[in-house]
mmCIF file of C-alpha atoms and ligand atoms in Angstrom:
data_model
loop_
_atom_site.group_PDB
_atom_site.id
_atom_site.type_symbol
_atom_site.label_atom_id
_atom_site.label_comp_id
_atom_site.label_asym_id
_atom_site.label_seq_id
_atom_site.Cartn_x
_atom_site.Cartn_y
_atom_site.Cartn_z
ATOM 1 C CA MET T 652 80.330 123.666 83.625
ATOM 2 C CA PRO T 653 80.438 122.245 87.082
ATOM 3 C CA ARG T 654 79.902 118.588 87.210
ATOM 4 C CA VAL T 655 76.658 117.632 89.111
ATOM 5 C CA PHE T 656 75.668 114.081 90.534
ATOM 6 C CA SER T 657 72.821 112.901 92.590
ATOM 7 C CA GLY T 658 70.766 109.822 93.138
ATOM 8 C CA ILE T 659 67.548 108.448 94.546
ATOM 9 C CA GLN T 660 66.588 105.088 95.684
ATOM 10 C CA PRO T 661 63.780 103.042 94.167
ATOM 11 C CA THR T 662 62.243 101.981 97.319
ATOM 12 C CA GLY T 663 58.867 102.863 98.735
ATOM 13 C CA GLU T 664 56.705 105.590 97.184
ATOM 14 C CA PRO T 665 58.488 108.774 96.151
ATOM 15 C CA HIS T 666 57.057 111.574 98.123
ATOM 16 C CA LEU T 667 56.778 115.470 98.484
ATOM 17 C CA GLY T 668 60.197 115.562 100.431
ATOM 18 C CA ASN T 669 62.077 113.839 97.616
ATOM 19 C CA LEU T 670 60.507 116.331 95.080
ATOM 20 C CA LEU T 671 61.151 119.526 97.156
ATOM 21 C CA GLY T 672 64.317 118.693 98.793
ATOM 22 C CA ALA T 673 66.180 117.272 95.773
ATOM 23 C CA VAL T 674 64.363 116.436 92.493
ATOM 24 C CA ARG T 675 63.189 119.911 91.714
ATOM 25 C CA TYR T 676 66.660 121.329 92.151
ATOM 26 C CA TRP T 677 67.954 118.659 89.756
ATOM 27 C CA VAL T 678 65.508 119.885 87.257
ATOM 28 C CA GLU T 679 66.612 123.639 87.940
ATOM 29 C CA ASP T 680 70.306 122.674 87.560
ATOM 30 C CA GLN T 681 70.163 120.510 84.595
ATOM 31 C CA ARG T 682 71.173 123.319 82.250
ATOM 32 C CA LEU T 683 73.559 124.999 84.585
ATOM 33 C CA GLY T 684 75.823 122.055 84.913
ATOM 34 C CA ASP T 685 76.954 118.825 83.349
ATOM 35 C CA CYS T 686 74.435 116.839 85.348
ATOM 36 C CA PHE T 687 74.233 113.005 86.034
ATOM 37 C CA TYR T 688 71.334 111.738 87.887
ATOM 38 C CA CYS T 689 70.989 108.146 88.993
ATOM 39 C CA VAL T 690 68.385 105.583 90.188
ATOM 40 C CA VAL T 691 70.400 103.737 92.739
ATOM 41 C CA ASP T 692 68.987 100.358 92.561
ATOM 42 C CA LEU T 693 71.915 98.696 94.282
ATOM 43 C CA HIS T 694 71.355 100.818 97.318
ATOM 44 C CA ALA T 695 67.852 99.383 97.502
ATOM 45 C CA LEU T 696 69.182 95.993 98.215
ATOM 46 C CA THR T 697 70.293 96.999 101.726
ATOM 47 C CA ILE T 698 66.978 96.542 102.978
ATOM 48 C CA PRO T 699 64.554 93.633 102.602
ATOM 49 C CA GLY T 700 62.321 93.657 99.469
ATOM 50 C CA GLU T 701 60.964 91.468 96.780
ATOM 51 C CA ALA T 702 62.801 91.154 93.446
ATOM 52 C CA ALA T 703 59.654 91.967 91.447
ATOM 53 C CA ASP T 704 58.928 95.188 93.410
ATOM 54 C CA LEU T 705 62.456 96.362 92.974
ATOM 55 C CA ARG T 706 62.272 95.820 89.178
ATOM 56 C CA LYS T 707 59.012 97.834 88.967
ATOM 57 C CA ALA T 708 60.101 100.468 91.296
ATOM 58 C CA THR T 709 63.345 101.119 89.160
ATOM 59 C CA THR T 710 61.401 101.796 86.038
ATOM 60 C CA THR T 711 58.822 103.726 88.018
ATOM 61 C CA MET T 712 61.405 105.989 89.474
ATOM 62 C CA ALA T 713 63.157 106.699 86.218
ATOM 63 C CA THR T 714 59.753 107.497 84.505
ATOM 64 C CA LEU T 715 58.853 109.737 87.365
ATOM 65 C CA LEU T 716 62.177 111.680 87.116
ATOM 66 C CA LEU T 717 61.345 112.317 83.351
ATOM 67 C CA ALA T 718 57.882 113.337 84.220
ATOM 68 C CA ALA T 719 59.194 115.710 86.870
ATOM 69 C CA GLY T 720 61.057 117.505 84.341
ATOM 70 C CA LEU T 721 64.607 115.929 83.821
ATOM 71 C CA ASP T 722 65.264 116.408 80.042
ATOM 72 C CA PRO T 723 67.467 113.615 78.546
ATOM 73 C CA ASP T 724 68.851 116.068 76.138
ATOM 74 C CA ALA T 725 70.056 118.337 78.926
ATOM 75 C CA CYS T 726 71.206 115.784 81.432
ATOM 76 C CA THR T 727 72.392 112.196 81.851
ATOM 77 C CA LEU T 728 69.869 109.861 83.531
ATOM 78 C CA PHE T 729 70.807 106.324 84.272
ATOM 79 C CA VAL T 730 70.431 103.255 86.483
ATOM 80 C CA GLN T 731 73.266 102.520 88.985
ATOM 81 C CA SER T 732 73.539 98.777 88.315
ATOM 82 C CA HIS T 733 73.993 99.487 84.470
ATOM 83 C CA VAL T 734 77.493 100.965 85.235
ATOM 84 C CA PRO T 735 79.629 98.254 86.803
ATOM 85 C CA ALA T 736 82.367 100.794 88.015
ATOM 86 C CA HIS T 737 80.080 101.787 91.035
ATOM 87 C CA THR T 738 80.474 98.400 92.719
ATOM 88 C CA GLN T 739 84.101 98.190 91.715
ATOM 89 C CA LEU T 740 85.258 101.680 93.008
ATOM 90 C CA SER T 741 83.205 100.814 96.167
ATOM 91 C CA TRP T 742 85.716 98.149 97.119
ATOM 92 C CA LEU T 743 88.616 100.539 96.957
ATOM 93 C CA LEU T 744 86.709 103.010 99.101
ATOM 94 C CA GLU T 745 85.846 100.163 101.585
ATOM 95 C CA CYS T 746 89.598 99.675 101.875
ATOM 96 C CA THR T 747 89.909 103.509 102.721
ATOM 97 C CA VAL T 748 87.106 103.967 105.206
ATOM 98 C CA SER T 749 87.402 102.880 108.763
ATOM 99 C CA PHE T 750 84.974 100.677 110.774
ATOM 100 C CA GLY T 751 84.506 103.439 113.259
ATOM 101 C CA GLU T 752 83.575 105.954 110.666
ATOM 102 C CA LEU T 753 80.827 103.756 109.272
ATOM 103 C CA ARG T 754 79.666 102.914 112.785
ATOM 104 C CA ARG T 755 78.934 106.683 113.458
ATOM 105 C CA MET T 756 76.615 107.025 110.411
ATOM 106 C CA THR T 757 73.263 107.968 111.900
ATOM 107 C CA GLN T 758 71.280 106.513 109.142
ATOM 108 C CA PHE T 759 72.752 103.008 109.743
ATOM 109 C CA LYS T 760 71.887 103.414 113.441
ATOM 110 C CA ASP T 761 68.287 104.495 112.611
ATOM 111 C CA LYS T 762 67.654 101.961 109.916
ATOM 112 C CA SER T 763 69.333 99.016 111.655
ATOM 113 C CA SER T 764 67.423 99.885 114.956
ATOM 114 C CA LYS T 765 64.187 98.193 113.843
ATOM 115 C CA GLY T 766 65.509 94.637 113.178
ATOM 116 C CA GLY T 767 68.694 95.052 115.540
ATOM 117 C CA GLU T 768 72.272 95.391 114.260
ATOM 118 C CA GLU T 769 72.823 91.712 114.327
ATOM 119 C CA ALA T 770 70.250 91.112 111.467
ATOM 120 C CA ALA T 771 71.112 94.376 109.540
ATOM 121 C CA ARG T 772 72.606 93.496 106.184
ATOM 122 C CA ALA T 773 76.283 94.367 105.826
ATOM 123 C CA GLY T 774 75.362 96.240 102.809
ATOM 124 C CA LEU T 775 73.347 98.674 104.942
ATOM 125 C CA PHE T 776 76.581 99.292 106.937
ATOM 126 C CA THR T 777 78.740 99.846 103.987
ATOM 127 C CA TYR T 778 76.086 101.857 102.136
ATOM 128 C CA PRO T 779 77.657 105.298 102.446
ATOM 129 C CA VAL T 780 80.792 103.813 100.608
ATOM 130 C CA LEU T 781 78.911 102.828 97.658
ATOM 131 C CA MET T 782 77.244 106.289 97.787
ATOM 132 C CA ALA T 783 80.865 107.933 97.833
ATOM 133 C CA ALA T 784 81.720 105.785 94.809
ATOM 134 C CA ASP T 785 78.803 106.976 92.966
ATOM 135 C CA ILE T 786 79.756 110.582 93.468
ATOM 136 C CA LEU T 787 83.612 110.324 93.025
ATOM 137 C CA LEU T 788 83.315 108.233 89.732
ATOM 138 C CA TYR T 789 82.072 111.409 88.025
ATOM 139 C CA ASP T 790 84.643 114.014 89.282
ATOM 140 C CA THR T 791 81.610 115.701 90.847
ATOM 141 C CA ASP T 792 81.768 119.239 91.983
ATOM 142 C CA ARG T 793 78.289 119.521 93.404
ATOM 143 C CA VAL T 794 75.768 117.012 94.929
ATOM 144 C CA PRO T 795 72.237 118.395 95.227
ATOM 145 C CA VAL T 796 70.603 116.460 98.195
ATOM 146 C CA GLY T 797 68.330 116.992 101.165
ATOM 147 C CA ASP T 798 69.492 117.720 104.584
ATOM 148 C CA ASP T 799 69.362 113.983 105.722
ATOM 149 C CA GLN T 800 72.311 113.075 103.298
ATOM 150 C CA ARG T 801 74.675 115.846 104.993
ATOM 151 C CA GLN T 802 76.685 113.328 106.939
ATOM 152 C CA HIS T 803 77.125 110.840 103.969
ATOM 153 C CA LEU T 804 78.558 113.851 101.947
ATOM 154 C CA GLU T 805 80.915 114.694 104.776
ATOM 155 C CA LEU T 806 82.242 111.216 104.689
ATOM 156 C CA THR T 807 82.527 111.251 100.945
ATOM 157 C CA ARG T 808 84.655 114.411 101.132
ATOM 158 C CA ASP T 809 86.823 112.655 103.764
ATOM 159 C CA LEU T 810 87.323 109.556 101.695
ATOM 160 C CA ALA T 811 88.213 111.506 98.601
ATOM 161 C CA SER T 812 90.797 113.834 100.599
ATOM 162 C CA ARG T 813 92.213 110.562 102.351
ATOM 163 C CA PHE T 814 92.612 108.582 99.143
ATOM 164 C CA ASN T 815 94.294 111.626 97.355
ATOM 165 C CA THR T 816 96.802 112.126 100.235
ATOM 166 C CA ARG T 817 97.657 108.434 100.295
ATOM 167 C CA TYR T 818 97.832 107.635 96.713
ATOM 168 C CA GLY T 819 98.195 110.828 94.891
ATOM 169 C CA GLN T 820 95.485 113.184 93.397
ATOM 170 C CA THR T 821 92.767 111.056 91.984
ATOM 171 C CA PHE T 822 89.196 112.389 92.938
ATOM 172 C CA VAL T 823 87.608 115.742 92.860
ATOM 173 C CA VAL T 824 86.423 116.522 96.511
ATOM 174 C CA PRO T 825 82.697 117.261 96.108
ATOM 175 C CA GLU T 826 80.566 119.905 97.829
ATOM 176 C CA ALA T 827 77.192 119.066 99.176
ATOM 177 C CA SER T 828 74.320 121.380 97.800
ATOM 178 C CA ILE T 829 71.639 121.511 100.370
ATOM 179 C CA PRO T 830 68.631 123.697 100.094
ATOM 180 C CA PRO T 831 68.670 126.629 102.725
ATOM 181 C CA ALA T 832 66.505 126.100 105.713
ATOM 182 C CA GLY T 833 62.830 126.805 104.912
ATOM 183 C CA ARG T 834 63.434 125.911 101.159
ATOM 184 C CA GLY T 835 62.800 122.170 101.338
ATOM 185 C CA ALA T 836 66.023 120.912 102.900
ATOM 186 C CA ARG T 837 63.958 118.709 105.442
ATOM 187 C CA ILE T 838 60.152 118.317 104.746
ATOM 188 C CA MET T 839 58.601 116.936 107.835
ATOM 189 C CA ASP T 840 55.903 114.310 108.276
ATOM 190 C CA LEU T 841 52.522 115.621 108.400
ATOM 191 C CA GLN T 842 51.476 113.447 111.284
ATOM 192 C CA GLU T 843 54.742 113.559 113.174
ATOM 193 C CA PRO T 844 56.246 116.922 112.320
ATOM 194 C CA LEU T 845 59.436 116.162 114.374
ATOM 195 C CA LYS T 846 60.301 113.283 111.936
ATOM 196 C CA LYS T 847 61.271 113.800 108.284
ATOM 197 C CA MET T 848 58.889 112.811 105.650
ATOM 198 C CA SER T 849 60.254 109.397 104.465
ATOM 199 C CA LYS T 850 59.636 106.592 101.960
ATOM 200 C CA SER T 851 60.016 103.864 104.762
ATOM 201 C CA SER T 852 57.772 105.793 107.124
ATOM 202 C CA GLU T 853 55.085 104.021 109.143
ATOM 203 C CA SER T 854 53.071 107.025 108.889
ATOM 204 C CA PRO T 855 51.392 106.806 105.322
ATOM 205 C CA GLN T 856 48.944 109.537 106.450
ATOM 206 C CA GLY T 857 51.839 111.739 107.015
ATOM 207 C CA THR T 858 53.520 111.266 103.865
ATOM 208 C CA ILE T 859 52.304 112.926 100.529
ATOM 209 C CA GLY T 860 53.111 110.525 97.755
ATOM 210 C CA LEU T 861 53.834 112.134 94.264
ATOM 211 C CA PHE T 862 51.036 109.718 92.880
ATOM 212 C CA ASP T 863 48.510 110.755 95.433
ATOM 213 C CA ASP T 864 45.196 111.875 93.917
ATOM 214 C CA PRO T 865 43.636 115.256 94.915
ATOM 215 C CA ALA T 866 41.094 113.728 97.326
ATOM 216 C CA THR T 867 44.081 111.910 99.142
ATOM 217 C CA VAL T 868 46.128 115.096 99.286
ATOM 218 C CA GLU T 869 43.152 117.075 100.648
ATOM 219 C CA ARG T 870 42.568 114.539 103.327
ATOM 220 C CA LYS T 871 46.262 114.271 104.399
ATOM 221 C CA VAL T 872 46.724 117.965 104.598
ATOM 222 C CA LYS T 873 43.411 118.530 106.359
ATOM 223 C CA ARG T 874 44.374 116.115 108.962
ATOM 224 C CA ALA T 875 48.092 117.408 109.443
ATOM 225 C CA VAL T 876 48.976 117.772 113.043
ATOM 226 C CA THR T 877 49.328 121.393 114.082
ATOM 227 C CA ASP T 878 48.866 122.663 117.610
ATOM 228 C CA THR T 879 46.188 124.203 119.875
ATOM 229 C CA ASP T 880 47.202 127.839 119.593
ATOM 230 C CA SER T 881 44.633 130.232 118.565
ATOM 231 C CA GLY T 882 44.508 133.973 118.231
ATOM 232 C CA PRO T 883 46.009 136.487 115.678
ATOM 233 C CA ASP T 884 49.484 135.173 115.785
ATOM 234 C CA ALA T 885 48.878 131.432 115.813
ATOM 235 C CA VAL T 886 49.896 131.192 112.195
ATOM 236 C CA ARG T 887 53.618 131.949 112.406
ATOM 237 C CA TYR T 888 56.843 130.291 111.266
ATOM 238 C CA ASP T 889 58.771 128.793 114.302
ATOM 239 C CA PRO T 890 59.969 125.317 113.606
ATOM 240 C CA LEU T 891 61.138 124.977 117.072
ATOM 241 C CA THR T 892 57.966 125.374 118.990
ATOM 242 C CA LYS T 893 55.325 125.070 116.131
ATOM 243 C CA PRO T 894 57.008 122.292 113.904
ATOM 244 C CA GLY T 895 53.713 121.230 112.361
ATOM 245 C CA VAL T 896 52.562 124.798 111.308
ATOM 246 C CA ALA T 897 56.103 125.706 110.151
ATOM 247 C CA ASN T 898 56.131 122.755 107.850
ATOM 248 C CA LEU T 899 52.757 123.692 106.243
ATOM 249 C CA LEU T 900 53.937 127.260 105.696
ATOM 250 C CA GLU T 901 57.255 126.104 104.233
ATOM 251 C CA LEU T 902 55.371 123.723 101.816
ATOM 252 C CA LEU T 903 52.964 126.418 100.747
ATOM 253 C CA ALA T 904 55.813 129.018 100.296
ATOM 254 C CA ILE T 905 57.729 126.551 98.000
ATOM 255 C CA ALA T 906 54.717 125.514 96.102
ATOM 256 C CA GLU T 907 53.730 129.132 95.367
ATOM 257 C CA GLY T 908 57.289 130.097 94.835
ATOM 258 C CA THR T 909 56.888 132.991 97.624
ATOM 259 C CA GLY T 910 58.512 133.708 100.959
ATOM 260 C CA ILE T 911 57.433 131.982 104.100
ATOM 261 C CA GLU T 912 56.783 135.319 106.055
ATOM 262 C CA GLU T 913 54.574 136.510 103.168
ATOM 263 C CA VAL T 914 52.636 133.285 103.335
ATOM 264 C CA ALA T 915 52.270 133.444 107.100
ATOM 265 C CA GLY T 916 51.210 137.041 107.097
ATOM 266 C CA ARG T 917 48.123 135.956 105.098
ATOM 267 C CA TYR T 918 46.455 133.615 107.668
ATOM 268 C CA THR T 919 45.210 133.795 111.156
ATOM 269 C CA GLN T 920 43.662 130.221 111.128
ATOM 270 C CA TYR T 921 44.904 126.854 110.311
ATOM 271 C CA GLY T 922 41.822 125.769 108.276
ATOM 272 C CA PRO T 923 42.242 128.212 105.234
ATOM 273 C CA LEU T 924 46.063 127.716 105.405
ATOM 274 C CA LYS T 925 45.450 123.865 104.960
ATOM 275 C CA ALA T 926 42.851 124.440 102.249
ATOM 276 C CA ASP T 927 45.276 126.725 100.204
ATOM 277 C CA LEU T 928 48.082 124.274 100.754
ATOM 278 C CA ALA T 929 46.106 121.329 99.540
ATOM 279 C CA ALA T 930 45.207 123.218 96.508
ATOM 280 C CA ALA T 931 48.764 124.240 95.798
ATOM 281 C CA VAL T 932 49.963 120.890 96.190
ATOM 282 C CA VAL T 933 47.445 119.275 93.860
ATOM 283 C CA SER T 934 48.374 121.789 91.187
ATOM 284 C CA LEU T 935 52.042 120.990 91.858
ATOM 285 C CA LEU T 936 51.542 117.328 91.435
ATOM 286 C CA GLU T 937 48.924 117.279 88.574
ATOM 287 C CA PRO T 938 51.285 118.054 85.656
ATOM 288 C CA ILE T 939 53.871 115.659 86.968
ATOM 289 C CA GLN T 940 51.274 112.907 87.110
ATOM 290 C CA ALA T 941 49.977 113.760 83.670
ATOM 291 C CA SER T 942 53.496 113.622 82.342
ATOM 292 C CA TYR T 943 54.021 110.448 84.047
ATOM 293 C CA ARG T 944 51.143 108.778 82.328
ATOM 294 C CA ALA T 945 52.502 109.870 79.036
ATOM 295 C CA TRP T 946 55.892 108.588 79.554
ATOM 296 C CA ALA T 947 54.693 105.352 81.212
ATOM 297 C CA SER T 948 52.627 104.757 77.898
ATOM 298 C CA ASP T 949 55.908 104.348 76.062
ATOM 299 C CA PRO T 950 58.217 102.304 78.140
ATOM 300 C CA SER T 951 60.597 101.676 75.142
ATOM 301 C CA ALA T 952 61.239 105.475 75.263
ATOM 302 C CA VAL T 953 62.177 105.395 78.954
ATOM 303 C CA ALA T 954 64.341 102.381 78.347
ATOM 304 C CA GLU T 955 66.107 104.238 75.493
ATOM 305 C CA VAL T 956 66.770 107.132 77.667
ATOM 306 C CA LEU T 957 68.244 104.912 80.293
ATOM 307 C CA ALA T 958 70.409 102.888 77.842
ATOM 308 C CA ALA T 959 71.885 106.130 76.450
ATOM 309 C CA GLY T 960 72.386 107.402 80.040
ATOM 310 C CA ALA T 961 74.206 104.485 80.992
ATOM 311 C CA LYS T 962 76.472 104.296 77.862
ATOM 312 C CA HIS T 963 77.501 107.964 78.556
ATOM 313 C CA ALA T 964 78.005 107.406 82.189
ATOM 314 C CA ASP T 965 79.960 104.302 81.782
ATOM 315 C CA GLY T 966 82.577 105.892 79.612
ATOM 316 C CA ILE T 967 83.274 108.420 82.269
ATOM 317 C CA ALA T 968 83.114 106.075 85.211
ATOM 318 C CA ARG T 969 85.574 103.595 83.666
ATOM 319 C CA ALA T 970 88.230 106.332 83.047
ATOM 320 C CA THR T 971 87.863 107.398 86.787
ATOM 321 C CA LEU T 972 88.037 103.641 87.912
ATOM 322 C CA ALA T 973 91.251 103.058 85.809
ATOM 323 C CA ARG T 974 92.890 106.187 87.514
ATOM 324 C CA ALA T 975 91.981 104.857 90.856
ATOM 325 C CA TYR T 976 93.104 101.205 90.288
ATOM 326 C CA ASP T 977 96.341 102.513 89.011
ATOM 327 C CA ALA T 978 96.801 104.737 91.937
ATOM 328 C CA VAL T 979 96.457 102.031 94.434
ATOM 329 C CA GLY T 980 98.909 99.811 92.567
ATOM 330 C CA LEU T 981 96.639 97.387 90.759
ATOM 331 C CA VAL T 982 98.288 96.057 87.576
ATOM 332 C CA ALA T 983 96.261 96.672 84.384
ATOM 333 C CA PRO T 984 95.721 93.646 82.277
ATOM 334 C CA ALA T 985 97.982 93.452 79.225
HETATM 335 P P1 TYM B 2325 66.680 108.923 99.119
HETATM 336 O O1 TYM B 2325 66.293 107.958 97.940
HETATM 337 O O2 TYM B 2325 66.278 108.596 100.486
HETATM 338 O O3 TYM B 2325 66.164 110.439 98.721
HETATM 339 C C1 TYM B 2325 66.402 111.018 97.541
HETATM 340 C C2 TYM B 2325 66.539 112.580 97.576
HETATM 341 O O4 TYM B 2325 65.670 113.041 98.395
HETATM 342 C C3 TYM B 2325 65.996 113.925 99.630
HETATM 343 N N1 TYM B 2325 64.976 113.707 100.757
HETATM 344 C C4 TYM B 2325 64.316 114.827 101.255
HETATM 345 N N2 TYM B 2325 64.517 115.989 101.176
HETATM 346 C C5 TYM B 2325 63.755 116.919 101.936
HETATM 347 N N3 TYM B 2325 62.970 116.483 102.920
HETATM 348 C C6 TYM B 2325 62.711 115.065 103.103
HETATM 349 N N4 TYM B 2325 61.793 114.644 103.998
HETATM 350 C C7 TYM B 2325 63.450 114.171 102.427
HETATM 351 N N5 TYM B 2325 63.454 112.872 102.208
HETATM 352 C C8 TYM B 2325 64.358 112.574 101.210
HETATM 353 C C9 TYM B 2325 67.319 113.095 99.987
HETATM 354 O O5 TYM B 2325 68.118 113.956 100.816
HETATM 355 C C10 TYM B 2325 67.802 112.702 98.691
HETATM 356 O O6 TYM B 2325 68.482 113.928 98.161
HETATM 357 N N6 TYM B 2325 71.464 108.059 99.929
HETATM 358 C C11 TYM B 2325 70.548 108.583 99.041
HETATM 359 C C12 TYM B 2325 70.648 108.182 97.537
HETATM 360 C C13 TYM B 2325 72.013 108.162 96.896
HETATM 361 C C14 TYM B 2325 72.762 109.438 96.560
HETATM 362 C C15 TYM B 2325 74.010 108.974 95.941
HETATM 363 C C16 TYM B 2325 72.473 110.704 96.617
HETATM 364 C C17 TYM B 2325 72.870 107.135 96.684
HETATM 365 N N7 TYM B 2325 73.988 107.642 96.103
HETATM 366 C C18 TYM B 2325 74.921 109.766 95.603
HETATM 367 C C19 TYM B 2325 73.320 111.528 96.138
HETATM 368 C C20 TYM B 2325 74.604 111.118 95.599
HETATM 369 C C21 TYM B 2325 69.185 108.291 99.413
HETATM 370 O O7 TYM B 2325 68.873 107.302 100.093
HETATM 371 O O8 TYM B 2325 68.296 109.282 99.022
#
């Protein structure tokens, strides 16, 4: 069975992009591989936030992943900070990566641009190294992620290969598993369809949260930015010239489990497309929200899942870390 690893940050409100670009594939994969899914709380410390919010968001995210369909009997679900090997391996990889490689990471450039590089936390700069450690600790073959993580996965592969060349075969070189175009790889913001839907977005009206109620979903979809085209072929899938409409078509096709062209062929106007999309998103979210309420009513059950997950993950991560420590020449304690 291939080893699968992926992670999600407990920051901001999880949204439709997270679900359609990543989490639904995690659920689909969980019986096809030996899957590890991680709430990456240490990554959340790279941007400012309150301790109480992080505490709450970590539990909320783990609960939501269970509600979305992760089955603790089929996969390993855990919290990153519960397995110390993540930060330990990260140091070895910080001594493998170059300053120049980290400088070229577009997410660092984007995220540090707001407050300026001078004020950005050093952890934001080294973020991709911790992410590489997450992945490499589990001898991961496949990493299911959205398109925005492509560059981080390339770096992870480079670091694994470099480490192996320098110190001898230690890590499996993982493959990114990114949905094909049109199948959720990059869900766009409904208000600014040239930007990806994002947890940190300053466009709450363009982001459909997984906890949004039906009226909110309907309002956001109804107000989604399209264009002023009219006529029989206004509704067509063309992400370059009609990004807003293309995003709506993609969302509806995924929600219905049909093809984009088939969906596009059914409409000549934006109004009915939006009405059907809103209904489809509401039906997608309702069972997840109901299951969330059930799991959230039993926090000790969630805590038990996370404790068992961390125990299992820790055993595997320790063995990989010991291999890596030995490879670089660290002397094991007697
Ligand atoms: P995060 O928490 O930002 O997002 C979690 C997953 O959701 C995907 N995603 C999207 N997919 C499609 N359209 C969108 N608009 C969209 N927005 C987010 C992301 O690609 C991701 O798969 N660095 C990672 C977390 C991480 C990780 C890892 C992932 C840490 N360590 C190891 C994989 C393996 C992140 O910030 O994801």
